[in-house]
Short mmCIF file of C-alpha atoms in Angstrom, two decimals:
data_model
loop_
_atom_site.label_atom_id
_atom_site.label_comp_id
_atom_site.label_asym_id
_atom_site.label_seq_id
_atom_site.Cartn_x
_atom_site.Cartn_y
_atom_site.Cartn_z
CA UNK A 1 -127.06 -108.50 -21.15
CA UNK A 2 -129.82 -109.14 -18.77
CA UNK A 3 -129.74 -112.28 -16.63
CA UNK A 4 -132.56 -113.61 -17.81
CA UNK A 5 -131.19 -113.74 -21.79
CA UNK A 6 -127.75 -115.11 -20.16
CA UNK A 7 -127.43 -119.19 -20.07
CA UNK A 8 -126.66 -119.83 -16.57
CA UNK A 9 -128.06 -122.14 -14.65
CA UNK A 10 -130.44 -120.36 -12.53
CA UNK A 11 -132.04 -119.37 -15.72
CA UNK A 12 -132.21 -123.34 -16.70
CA UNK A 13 -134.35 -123.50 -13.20
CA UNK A 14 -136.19 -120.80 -14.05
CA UNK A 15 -137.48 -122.56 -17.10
CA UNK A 16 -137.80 -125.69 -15.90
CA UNK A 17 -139.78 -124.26 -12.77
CA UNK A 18 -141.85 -122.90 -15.48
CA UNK A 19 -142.32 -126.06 -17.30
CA UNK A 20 -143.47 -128.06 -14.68
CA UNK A 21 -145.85 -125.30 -13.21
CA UNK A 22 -147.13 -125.12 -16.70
CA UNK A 23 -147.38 -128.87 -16.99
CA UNK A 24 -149.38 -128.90 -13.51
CA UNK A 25 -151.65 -126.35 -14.26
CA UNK A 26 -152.63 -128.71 -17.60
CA UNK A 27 -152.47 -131.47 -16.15
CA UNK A 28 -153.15 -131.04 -11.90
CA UNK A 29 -156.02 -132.33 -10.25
CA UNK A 30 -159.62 -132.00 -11.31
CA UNK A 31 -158.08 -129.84 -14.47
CA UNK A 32 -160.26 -131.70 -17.14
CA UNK A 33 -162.75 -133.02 -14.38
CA UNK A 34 -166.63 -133.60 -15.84
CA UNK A 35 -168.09 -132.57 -12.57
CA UNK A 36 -172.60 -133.21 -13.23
CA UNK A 37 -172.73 -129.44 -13.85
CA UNK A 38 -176.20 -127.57 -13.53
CA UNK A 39 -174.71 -124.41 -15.08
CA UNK A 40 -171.79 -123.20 -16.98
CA UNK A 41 -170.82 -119.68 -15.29
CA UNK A 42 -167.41 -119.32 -16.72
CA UNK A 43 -168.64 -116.08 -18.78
CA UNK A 44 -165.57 -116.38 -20.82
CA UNK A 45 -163.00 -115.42 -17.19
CA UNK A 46 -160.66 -118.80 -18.45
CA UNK A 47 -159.79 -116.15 -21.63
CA UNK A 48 -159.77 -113.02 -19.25
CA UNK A 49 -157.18 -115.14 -17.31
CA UNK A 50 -154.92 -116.15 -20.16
CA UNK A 51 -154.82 -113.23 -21.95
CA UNK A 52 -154.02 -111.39 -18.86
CA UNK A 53 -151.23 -113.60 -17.77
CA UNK A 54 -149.78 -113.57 -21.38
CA UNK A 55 -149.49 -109.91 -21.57
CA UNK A 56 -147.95 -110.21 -18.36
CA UNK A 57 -145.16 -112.28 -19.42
CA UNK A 58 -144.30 -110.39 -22.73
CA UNK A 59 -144.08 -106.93 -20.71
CA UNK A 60 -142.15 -109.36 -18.05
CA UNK A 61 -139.40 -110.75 -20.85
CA UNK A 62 -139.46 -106.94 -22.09
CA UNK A 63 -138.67 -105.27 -18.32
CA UNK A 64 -135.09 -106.62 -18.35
CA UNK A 65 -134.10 -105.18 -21.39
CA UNK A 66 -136.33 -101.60 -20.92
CA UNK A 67 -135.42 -100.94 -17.19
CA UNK A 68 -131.48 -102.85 -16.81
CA UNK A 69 -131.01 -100.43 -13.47
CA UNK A 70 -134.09 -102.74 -12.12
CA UNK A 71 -132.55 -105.87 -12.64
CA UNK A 72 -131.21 -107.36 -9.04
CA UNK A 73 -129.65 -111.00 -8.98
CA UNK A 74 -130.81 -111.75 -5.42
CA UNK A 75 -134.06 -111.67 -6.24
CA UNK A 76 -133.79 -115.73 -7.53
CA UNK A 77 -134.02 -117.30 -4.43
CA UNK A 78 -137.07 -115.31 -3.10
CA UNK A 79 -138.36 -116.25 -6.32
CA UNK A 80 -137.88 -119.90 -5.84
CA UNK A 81 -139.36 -119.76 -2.94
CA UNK A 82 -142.37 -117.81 -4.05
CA UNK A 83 -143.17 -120.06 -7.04
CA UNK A 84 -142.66 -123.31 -4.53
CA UNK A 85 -144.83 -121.77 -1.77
CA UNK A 86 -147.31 -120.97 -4.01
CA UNK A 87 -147.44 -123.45 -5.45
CA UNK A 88 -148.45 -125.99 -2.65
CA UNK A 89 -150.65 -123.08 -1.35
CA UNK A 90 -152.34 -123.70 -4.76
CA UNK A 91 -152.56 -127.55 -4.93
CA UNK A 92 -153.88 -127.27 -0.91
CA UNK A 93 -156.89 -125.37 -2.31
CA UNK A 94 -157.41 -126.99 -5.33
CA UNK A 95 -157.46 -130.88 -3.32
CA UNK A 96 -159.54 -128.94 -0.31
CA UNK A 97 -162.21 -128.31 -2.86
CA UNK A 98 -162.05 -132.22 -4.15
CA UNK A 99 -164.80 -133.10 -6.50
CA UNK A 100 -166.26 -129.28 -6.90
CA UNK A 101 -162.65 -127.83 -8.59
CA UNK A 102 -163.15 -127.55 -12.63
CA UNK A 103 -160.75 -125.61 -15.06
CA UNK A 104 -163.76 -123.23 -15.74
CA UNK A 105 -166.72 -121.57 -13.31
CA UNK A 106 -169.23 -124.50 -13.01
CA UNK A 107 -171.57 -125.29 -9.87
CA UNK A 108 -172.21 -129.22 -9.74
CA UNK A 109 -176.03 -130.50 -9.24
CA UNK A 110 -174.83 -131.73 -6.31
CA UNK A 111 -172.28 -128.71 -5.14
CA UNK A 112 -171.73 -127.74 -1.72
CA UNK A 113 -170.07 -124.58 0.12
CA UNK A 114 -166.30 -125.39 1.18
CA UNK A 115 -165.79 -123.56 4.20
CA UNK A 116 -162.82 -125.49 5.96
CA UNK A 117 -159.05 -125.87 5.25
CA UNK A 118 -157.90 -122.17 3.30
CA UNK A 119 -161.66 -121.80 2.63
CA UNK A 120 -161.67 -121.13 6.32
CA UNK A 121 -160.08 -117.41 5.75
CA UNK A 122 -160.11 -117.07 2.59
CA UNK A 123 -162.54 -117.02 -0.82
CA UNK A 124 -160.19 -117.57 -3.49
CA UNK A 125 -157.02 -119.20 -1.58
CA UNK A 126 -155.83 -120.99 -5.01
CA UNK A 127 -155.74 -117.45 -6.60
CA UNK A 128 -154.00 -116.35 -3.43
CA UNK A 129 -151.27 -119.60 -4.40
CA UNK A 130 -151.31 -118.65 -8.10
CA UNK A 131 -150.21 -114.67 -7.83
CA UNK A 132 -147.43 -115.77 -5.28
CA UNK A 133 -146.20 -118.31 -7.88
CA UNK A 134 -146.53 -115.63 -11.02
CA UNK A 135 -144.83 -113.06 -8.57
CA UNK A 136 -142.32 -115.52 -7.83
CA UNK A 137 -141.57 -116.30 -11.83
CA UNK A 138 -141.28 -112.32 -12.40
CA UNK A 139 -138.78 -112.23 -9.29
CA UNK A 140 -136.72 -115.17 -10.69
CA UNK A 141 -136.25 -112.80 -13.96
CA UNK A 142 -133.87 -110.83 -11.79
CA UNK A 143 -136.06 -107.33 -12.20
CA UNK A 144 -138.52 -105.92 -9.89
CA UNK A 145 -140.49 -104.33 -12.72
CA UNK A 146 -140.96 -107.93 -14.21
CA UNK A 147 -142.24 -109.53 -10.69
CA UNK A 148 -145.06 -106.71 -10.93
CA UNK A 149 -146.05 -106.96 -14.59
CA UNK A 150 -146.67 -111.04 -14.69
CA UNK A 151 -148.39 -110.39 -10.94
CA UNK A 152 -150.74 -107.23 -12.25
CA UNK A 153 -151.57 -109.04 -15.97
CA UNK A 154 -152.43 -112.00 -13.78
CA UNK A 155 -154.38 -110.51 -11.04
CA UNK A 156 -156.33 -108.70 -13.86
CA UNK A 157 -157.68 -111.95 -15.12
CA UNK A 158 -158.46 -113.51 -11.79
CA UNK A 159 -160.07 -110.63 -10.24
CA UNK A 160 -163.19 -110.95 -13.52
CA UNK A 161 -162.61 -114.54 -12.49
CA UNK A 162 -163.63 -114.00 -8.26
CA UNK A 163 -166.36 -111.19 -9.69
CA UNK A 164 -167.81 -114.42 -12.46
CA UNK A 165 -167.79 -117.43 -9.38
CA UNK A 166 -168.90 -115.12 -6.51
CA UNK A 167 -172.30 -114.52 -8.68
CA UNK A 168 -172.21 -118.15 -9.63
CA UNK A 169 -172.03 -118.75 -5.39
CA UNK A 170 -174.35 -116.23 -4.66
CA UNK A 171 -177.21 -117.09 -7.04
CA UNK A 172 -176.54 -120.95 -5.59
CA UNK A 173 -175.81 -120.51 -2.23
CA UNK A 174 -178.11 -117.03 -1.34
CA UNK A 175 -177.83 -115.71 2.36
CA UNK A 176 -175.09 -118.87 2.90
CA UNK A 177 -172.33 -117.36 0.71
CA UNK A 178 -173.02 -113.75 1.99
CA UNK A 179 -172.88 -114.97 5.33
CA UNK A 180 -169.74 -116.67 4.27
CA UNK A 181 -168.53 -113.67 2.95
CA UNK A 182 -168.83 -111.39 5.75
CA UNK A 183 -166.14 -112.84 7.78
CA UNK A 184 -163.44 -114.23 4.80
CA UNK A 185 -161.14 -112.46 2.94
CA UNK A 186 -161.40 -112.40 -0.64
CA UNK A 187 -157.78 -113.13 -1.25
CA UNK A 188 -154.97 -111.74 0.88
CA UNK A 189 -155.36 -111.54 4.69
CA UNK A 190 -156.09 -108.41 6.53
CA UNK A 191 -155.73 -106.58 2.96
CA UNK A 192 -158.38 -107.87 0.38
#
């Protein structure tokens, strides 16, 4: 039987990892926030997002089962430290942007460009923070295969998501944000 169907207790931290990411992605800063919007961009990328990261998970819980000869145990404690990293990577992007972070694509009447802090290097730096902690719940599964399911169904989401807001910034922000994107990265560093 697969580790992750086994009670053990680095199973229990799995799931109670999960739960409290879950709980501070409902709940975390500026989540529910009713910043003055001008426009509502969101161009339905919240369901892109969920849906994506859902069918991640059910291929993830399937991987174990489908592909045993995948399944390593030392793959927990990168995993933990994945889903931690990430996860402050996340909240230090998400309190960089203050006021201007919202649950969906919105620019504020009074918005402005972030360009310090991860916004320095990097468009997206929360979705940089979010794919480390997914990757980091597929490695804590004990299977490789999982890690890249839950990190693909998410990434599919997010990158309609980056397409949806970097409209929204251009149409706001005009030669600004494509100066501003000519020397950041989208999300990862020397890669994309």
């Amino acid at each position: 039987m697969p580790l992750i169907y086994t009670p053990n207790p680095y199973m229990i931290l799995f799931w109670l990892l999960l739960l409290l990411w879950c709980a501070s992605e409902f709940f975390g800063p500026g989540r529910w926030r009713n910043a003055s919007v001008k426009v509502q961009q969101d161009r339905h990328s919240t369901l892109a997002i969920a849906v994506g990261t859902a069918g991640g998970f059910v291929l993830a819980f399937f991987c174990p089962l489908l592909f045993p000869q995948c399944n390593f145990f030392v793959l927990i404690v990168p995993g933990i430290a994945c889903v931690i990293v990430g996860t402050c990577w996340r909240w230090y992007a998400i309190l960089t942007l203050g006021s201007f972070f919202t649950g969906k694509v919105m620019i504020a009447r009074d918005h402005r460009l972030i360009q310090h802090g991860p916004y320095r290097y990097l468009r997206h730096p929360s979705y940089t923070g979010i794919l480390l902690v997914i990757f980091g719940f597929g490695l804590m599964t004990t299977n490789i295969l999982s890690a890249i399911a839950l990190t693909l169904g998410m990434l599919g989401g997010l990158l309609y998501r980056m397409q949806v807001e970097e409209k929204a910034l251009q149409q706001t922000f005009g030669e600004t944000y494509h100066e501003y994107k000519s020397r950041t990265w989208k999300l990862l560093p020397f890669l994309f």
